[in-house]
Coordinates of C-alpha atoms in Angstrom, one line a residue:
Chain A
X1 CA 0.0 0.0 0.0
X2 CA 2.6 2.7 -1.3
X3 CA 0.6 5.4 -3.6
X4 CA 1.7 8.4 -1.3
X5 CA 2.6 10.1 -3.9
X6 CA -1.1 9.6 -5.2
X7 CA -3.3 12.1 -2.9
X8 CA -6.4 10.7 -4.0
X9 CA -5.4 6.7 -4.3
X10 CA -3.6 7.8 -0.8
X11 CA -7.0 9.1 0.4
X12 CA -9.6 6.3 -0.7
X13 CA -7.0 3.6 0.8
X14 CA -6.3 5.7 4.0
X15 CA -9.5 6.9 4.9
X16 CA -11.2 4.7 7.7
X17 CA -15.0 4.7 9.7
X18 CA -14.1 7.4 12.7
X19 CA -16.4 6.9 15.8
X20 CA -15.0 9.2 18.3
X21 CA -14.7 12.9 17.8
X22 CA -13.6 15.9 20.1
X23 CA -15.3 18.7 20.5
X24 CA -14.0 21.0 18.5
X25 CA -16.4 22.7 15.7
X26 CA -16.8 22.7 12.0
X27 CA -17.3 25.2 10.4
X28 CA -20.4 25.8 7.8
X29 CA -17.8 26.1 4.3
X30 CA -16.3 22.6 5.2
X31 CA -19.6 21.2 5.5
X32 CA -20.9 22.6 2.4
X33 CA -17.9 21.2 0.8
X34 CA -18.4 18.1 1.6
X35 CA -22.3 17.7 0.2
X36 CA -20.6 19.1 -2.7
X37 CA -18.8 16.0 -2.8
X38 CA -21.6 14.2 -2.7
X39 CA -23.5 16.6 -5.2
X40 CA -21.0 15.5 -7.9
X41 CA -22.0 11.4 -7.7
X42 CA -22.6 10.1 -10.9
X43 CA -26.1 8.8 -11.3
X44 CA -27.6 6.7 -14.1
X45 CA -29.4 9.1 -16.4
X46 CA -28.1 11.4 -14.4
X47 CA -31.1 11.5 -12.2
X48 CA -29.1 12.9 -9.2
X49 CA -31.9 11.1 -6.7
X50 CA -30.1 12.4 -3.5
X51 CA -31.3 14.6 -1.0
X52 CA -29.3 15.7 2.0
X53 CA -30.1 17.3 5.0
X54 CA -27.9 18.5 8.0
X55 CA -28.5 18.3 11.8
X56 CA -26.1 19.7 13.9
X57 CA -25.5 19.4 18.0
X58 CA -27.6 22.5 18.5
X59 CA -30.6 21.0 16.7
X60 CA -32.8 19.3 18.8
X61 CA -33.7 16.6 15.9
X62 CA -29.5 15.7 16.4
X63 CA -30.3 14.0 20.0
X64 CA -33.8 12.4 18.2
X65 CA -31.9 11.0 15.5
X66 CA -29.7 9.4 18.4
X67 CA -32.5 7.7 19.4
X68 CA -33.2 5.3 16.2
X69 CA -30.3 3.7 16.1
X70 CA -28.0 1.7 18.7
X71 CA -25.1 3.9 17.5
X72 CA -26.8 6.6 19.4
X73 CA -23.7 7.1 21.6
X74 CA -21.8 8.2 17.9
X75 CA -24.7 10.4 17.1
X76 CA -24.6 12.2 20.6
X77 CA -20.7 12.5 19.9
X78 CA -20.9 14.0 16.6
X79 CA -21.1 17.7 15.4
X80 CA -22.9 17.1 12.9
X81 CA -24.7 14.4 10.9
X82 CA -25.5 14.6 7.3
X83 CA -28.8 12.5 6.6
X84 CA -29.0 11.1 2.7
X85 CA -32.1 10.5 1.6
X86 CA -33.4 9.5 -2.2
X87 CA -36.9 11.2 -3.7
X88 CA -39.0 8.7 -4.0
X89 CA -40.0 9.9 -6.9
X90 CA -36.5 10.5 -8.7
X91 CA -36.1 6.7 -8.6
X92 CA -36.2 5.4 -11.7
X93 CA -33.8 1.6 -10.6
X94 CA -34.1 0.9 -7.5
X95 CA -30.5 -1.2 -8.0
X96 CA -29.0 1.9 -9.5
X97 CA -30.2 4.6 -7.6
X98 CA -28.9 2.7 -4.2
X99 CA -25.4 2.5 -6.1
X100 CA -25.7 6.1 -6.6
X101 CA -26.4 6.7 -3.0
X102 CA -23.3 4.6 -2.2
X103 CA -21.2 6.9 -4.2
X104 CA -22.9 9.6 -3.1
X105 CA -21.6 9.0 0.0
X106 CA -18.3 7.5 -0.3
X107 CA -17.7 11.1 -2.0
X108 CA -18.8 12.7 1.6
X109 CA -16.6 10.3 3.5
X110 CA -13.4 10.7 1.5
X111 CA -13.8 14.4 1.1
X112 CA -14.6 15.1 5.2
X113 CA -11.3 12.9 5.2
X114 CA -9.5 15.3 3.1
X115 CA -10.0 18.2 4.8
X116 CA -9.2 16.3 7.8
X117 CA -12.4 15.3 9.6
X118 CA -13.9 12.1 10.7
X119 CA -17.1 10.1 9.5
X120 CA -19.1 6.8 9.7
X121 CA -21.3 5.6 7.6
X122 CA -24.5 4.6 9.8
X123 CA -26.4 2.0 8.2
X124 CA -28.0 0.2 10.7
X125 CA -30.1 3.4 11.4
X126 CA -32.1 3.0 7.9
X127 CA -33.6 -0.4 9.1
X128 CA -36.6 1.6 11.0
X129 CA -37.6 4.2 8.3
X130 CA -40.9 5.3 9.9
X131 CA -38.8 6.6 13.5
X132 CA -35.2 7.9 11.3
X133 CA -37.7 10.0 8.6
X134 CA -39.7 11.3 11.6
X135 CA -37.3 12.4 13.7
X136 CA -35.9 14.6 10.8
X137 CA -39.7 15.7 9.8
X138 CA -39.7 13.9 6.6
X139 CA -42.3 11.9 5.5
X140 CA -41.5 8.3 4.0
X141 CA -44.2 8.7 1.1
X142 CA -41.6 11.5 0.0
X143 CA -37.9 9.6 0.9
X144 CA -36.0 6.9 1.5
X145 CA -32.9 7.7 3.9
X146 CA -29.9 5.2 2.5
X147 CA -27.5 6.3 5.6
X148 CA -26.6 8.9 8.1
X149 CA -23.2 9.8 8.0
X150 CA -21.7 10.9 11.3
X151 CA -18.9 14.2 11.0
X152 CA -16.8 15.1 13.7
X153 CA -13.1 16.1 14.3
X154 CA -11.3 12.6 15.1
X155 CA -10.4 11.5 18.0
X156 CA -9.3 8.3 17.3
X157 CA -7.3 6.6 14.0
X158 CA -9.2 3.6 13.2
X159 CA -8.9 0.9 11.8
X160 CA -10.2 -2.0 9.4
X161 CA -9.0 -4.9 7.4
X162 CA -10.4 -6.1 3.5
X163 CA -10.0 -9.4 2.0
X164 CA -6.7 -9.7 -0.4
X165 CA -7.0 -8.8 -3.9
X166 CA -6.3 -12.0 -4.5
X167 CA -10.0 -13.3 -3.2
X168 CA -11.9 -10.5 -5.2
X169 CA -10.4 -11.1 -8.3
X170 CA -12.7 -13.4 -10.0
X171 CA -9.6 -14.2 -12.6
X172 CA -6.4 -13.5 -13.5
X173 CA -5.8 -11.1 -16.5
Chain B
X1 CA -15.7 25.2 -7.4
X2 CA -12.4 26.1 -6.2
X3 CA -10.5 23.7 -3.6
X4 CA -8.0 22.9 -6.3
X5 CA -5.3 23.3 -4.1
X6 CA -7.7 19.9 -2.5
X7 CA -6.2 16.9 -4.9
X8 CA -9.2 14.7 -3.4
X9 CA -11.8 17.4 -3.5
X10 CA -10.8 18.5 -6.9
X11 CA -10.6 14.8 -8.5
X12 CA -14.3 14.3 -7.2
X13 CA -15.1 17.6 -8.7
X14 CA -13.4 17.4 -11.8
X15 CA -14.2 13.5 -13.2
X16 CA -16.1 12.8 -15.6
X17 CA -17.6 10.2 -17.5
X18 CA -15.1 9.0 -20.4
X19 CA -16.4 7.4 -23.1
X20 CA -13.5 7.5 -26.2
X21 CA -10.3 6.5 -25.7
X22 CA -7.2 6.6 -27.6
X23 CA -5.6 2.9 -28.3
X24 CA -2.6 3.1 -25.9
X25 CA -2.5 0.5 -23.4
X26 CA -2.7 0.6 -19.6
X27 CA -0.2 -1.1 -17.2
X28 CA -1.5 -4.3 -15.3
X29 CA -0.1 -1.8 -12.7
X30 CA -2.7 0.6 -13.1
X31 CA -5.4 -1.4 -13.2
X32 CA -4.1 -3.0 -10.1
X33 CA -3.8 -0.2 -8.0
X34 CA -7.7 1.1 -9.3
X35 CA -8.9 -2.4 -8.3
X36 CA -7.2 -2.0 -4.6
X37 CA -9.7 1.5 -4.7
X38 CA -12.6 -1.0 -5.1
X39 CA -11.3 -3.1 -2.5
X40 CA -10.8 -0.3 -0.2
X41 CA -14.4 0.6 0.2
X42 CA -17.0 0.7 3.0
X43 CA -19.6 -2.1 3.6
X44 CA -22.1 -2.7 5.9
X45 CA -20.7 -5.3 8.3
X46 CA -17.5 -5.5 6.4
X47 CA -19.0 -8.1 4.3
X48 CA -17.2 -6.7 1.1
X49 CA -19.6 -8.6 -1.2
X50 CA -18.2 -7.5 -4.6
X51 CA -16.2 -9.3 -6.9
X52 CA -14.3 -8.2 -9.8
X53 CA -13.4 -9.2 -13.3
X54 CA -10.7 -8.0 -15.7
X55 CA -11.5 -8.3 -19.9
X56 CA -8.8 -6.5 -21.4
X57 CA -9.6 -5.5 -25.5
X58 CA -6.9 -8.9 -26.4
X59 CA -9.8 -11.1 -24.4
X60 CA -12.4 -12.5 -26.6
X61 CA -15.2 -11.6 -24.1
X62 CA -14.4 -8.2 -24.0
X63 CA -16.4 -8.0 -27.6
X64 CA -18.6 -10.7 -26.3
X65 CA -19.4 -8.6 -23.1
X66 CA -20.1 -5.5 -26.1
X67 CA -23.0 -7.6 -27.8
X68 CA -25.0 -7.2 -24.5
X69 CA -25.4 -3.1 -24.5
X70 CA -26.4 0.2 -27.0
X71 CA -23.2 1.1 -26.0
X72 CA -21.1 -1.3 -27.6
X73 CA -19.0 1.3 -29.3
X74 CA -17.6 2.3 -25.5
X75 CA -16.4 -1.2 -24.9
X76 CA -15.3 -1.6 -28.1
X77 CA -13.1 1.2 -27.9
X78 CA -11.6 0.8 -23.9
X79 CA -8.8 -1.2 -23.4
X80 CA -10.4 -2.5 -20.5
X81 CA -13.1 -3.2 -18.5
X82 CA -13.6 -3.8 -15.1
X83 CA -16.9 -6.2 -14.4
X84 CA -17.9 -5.3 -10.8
X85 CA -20.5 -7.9 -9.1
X86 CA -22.1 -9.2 -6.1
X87 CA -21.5 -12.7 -4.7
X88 CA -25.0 -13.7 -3.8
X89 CA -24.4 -15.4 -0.7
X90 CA -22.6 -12.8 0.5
X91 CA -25.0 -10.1 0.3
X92 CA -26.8 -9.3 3.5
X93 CA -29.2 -6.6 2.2
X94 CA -29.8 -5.7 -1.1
X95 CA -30.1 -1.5 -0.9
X96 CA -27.3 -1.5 1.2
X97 CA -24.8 -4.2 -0.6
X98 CA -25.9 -1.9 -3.5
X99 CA -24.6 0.8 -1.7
X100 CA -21.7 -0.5 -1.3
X101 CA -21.0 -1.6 -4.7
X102 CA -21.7 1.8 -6.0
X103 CA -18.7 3.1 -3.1
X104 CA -16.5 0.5 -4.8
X105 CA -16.9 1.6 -8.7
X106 CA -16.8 5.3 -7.3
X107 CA -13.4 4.6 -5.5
X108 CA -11.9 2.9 -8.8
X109 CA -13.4 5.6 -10.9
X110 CA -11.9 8.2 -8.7
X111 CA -8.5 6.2 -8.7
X112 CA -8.2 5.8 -12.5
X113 CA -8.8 9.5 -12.8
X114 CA -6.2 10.5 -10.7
X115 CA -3.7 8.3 -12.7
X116 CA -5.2 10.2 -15.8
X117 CA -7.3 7.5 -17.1
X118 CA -11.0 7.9 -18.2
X119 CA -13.9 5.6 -17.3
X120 CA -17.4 5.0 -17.4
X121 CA -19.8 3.7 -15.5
X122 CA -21.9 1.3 -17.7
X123 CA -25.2 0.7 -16.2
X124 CA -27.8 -0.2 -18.7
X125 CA -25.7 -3.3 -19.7
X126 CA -26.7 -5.0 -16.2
X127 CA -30.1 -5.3 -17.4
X128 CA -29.6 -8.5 -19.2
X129 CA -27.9 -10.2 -16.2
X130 CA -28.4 -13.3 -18.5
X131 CA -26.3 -12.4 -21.1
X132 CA -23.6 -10.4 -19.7
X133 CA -23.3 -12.8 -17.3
X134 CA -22.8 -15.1 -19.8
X135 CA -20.2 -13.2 -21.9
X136 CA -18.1 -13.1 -18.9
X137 CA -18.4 -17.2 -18.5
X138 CA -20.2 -16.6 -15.0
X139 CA -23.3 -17.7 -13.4
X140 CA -26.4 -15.7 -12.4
X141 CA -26.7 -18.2 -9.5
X142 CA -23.6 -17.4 -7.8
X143 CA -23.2 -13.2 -9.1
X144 CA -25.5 -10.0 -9.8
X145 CA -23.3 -7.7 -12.0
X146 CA -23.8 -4.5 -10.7
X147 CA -21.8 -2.4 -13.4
X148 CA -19.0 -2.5 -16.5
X149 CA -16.3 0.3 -15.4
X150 CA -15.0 1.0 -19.3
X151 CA -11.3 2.3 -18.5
X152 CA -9.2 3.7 -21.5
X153 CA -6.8 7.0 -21.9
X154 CA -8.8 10.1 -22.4
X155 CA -9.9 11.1 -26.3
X156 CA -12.1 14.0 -24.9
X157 CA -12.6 15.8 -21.9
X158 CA -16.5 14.6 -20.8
X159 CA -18.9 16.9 -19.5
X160 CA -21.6 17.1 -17.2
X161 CA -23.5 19.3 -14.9
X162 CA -25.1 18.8 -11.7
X163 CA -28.4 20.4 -10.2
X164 CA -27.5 23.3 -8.0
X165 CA -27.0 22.4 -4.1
X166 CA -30.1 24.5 -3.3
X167 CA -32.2 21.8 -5.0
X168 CA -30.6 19.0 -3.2
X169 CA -30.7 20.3 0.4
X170 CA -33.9 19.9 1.6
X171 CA -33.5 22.6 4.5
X172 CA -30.7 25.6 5.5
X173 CA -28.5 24.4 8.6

């Protein structure tokens, strides 16, 4: 895993879940910054199905959010959380616009990283639609939420582990 | 859209779907290092459910694999493409193992950009699982192919635009 001279290979194989921030603040650009990460996706037909909407510590929906996952703890320790939801309507494969969503995100994530904050990507919080959409006033006629992604100054490295190459690679070429 | 002095940022800002290549080759190297992107990617529980598969343009099923999409002419002209699926048994929930797959192809698209090659994210051929499936000499049993990345050097410079950020954030923070 060399590629330091490759910021952006250096970013995507750097980059890990962070779970633990301080308290330190960040500020409004960086977090429009990052959504403009996520703004730039590619989606099939271009559709662009994502929606995003940020809760910060000092919104009261930040510690409701907490409660609809068993991650709350993260929530609670986070500045800010960035919800992604698709329009319902926008879909137009299901398959494809959940990709989208995943690169939606992965965006977020390795652009936060860049400017040298800390996510996760909640996913366990989706499971209960009906109480996550509530507790940011949106209604699940209108969206789906695909994640919630935690932001925060780190306070802790991370880590993580993948498979080899070798058990991914379908063939040799 | 500044933040070039952000390598990461500015690569997220600044790809863009490639879709005619010139006919020099790409290192095993290169496509190496854009796989370990892919392999590098978030998934829910760490499962890492994707799979990959190389058909470079001296394989017979790359123009096998071109029969099974109205955009032939891509794959025929890419030195490369990268087959990205999910092992079946390995998936735990569809959205999010779609998620996930659509982090992985946005890592590797990311990664060849940054090492000046050009992709594209082929979509539509994934609709006939059956015969792409079958051009690649695998089994709808065991995979879902979630996406063809096309990879080739840059014959044009792509473009795109994006809805405004306005439209995509459902409320001010």
């Amino acid at each position: 895993m060399g590629h330091t001279d490759n910021p952006v290979i250096d970013a995507i194989l750097k980059r890990r879940s962070i779970r633990k921030y301080t308290d330190e603040a960040i500020s409004r650009e960086d977090i429009i910054t990052i959504m403009e990460a996520g703004q730039w996706a590619p989606s099939g037909l271009n559709n662009q199905p994502w929606r995003f909407m940020v809760v910060t510590r000092d919104d009261p929906r930040h510690d409701k959010l907490a409660t609809c996952t068993k991650y709350a703890h993260i929530i609670r320790g986070s500045y800010a959380c960035i919800a992604v939801m698709l329009e319902k309507k926008a879909i137009y494969s299901p398959m494809k616009d959940h990709q989208g969503a995943g690169a939606c995100i992965q965006n977020m994530m390795l652009a936060a990283h860049s400017l040298g904050l800390g996510t996760v990507w909640l996913g366990q919080i989706v499971n209960d639609q009906t109480a996550s959409l509530n507790a940011l006033d949106k209604s699940e006629n209108e969206y789906e939420l695909q994640a919630v992604i935690a932001l925060g100054h780190p306070d802790q490295k991370g880590s993580a582990d993948r498979k080899p190459l070798s058990e991914l690679l379908l063939e040799d070429f």
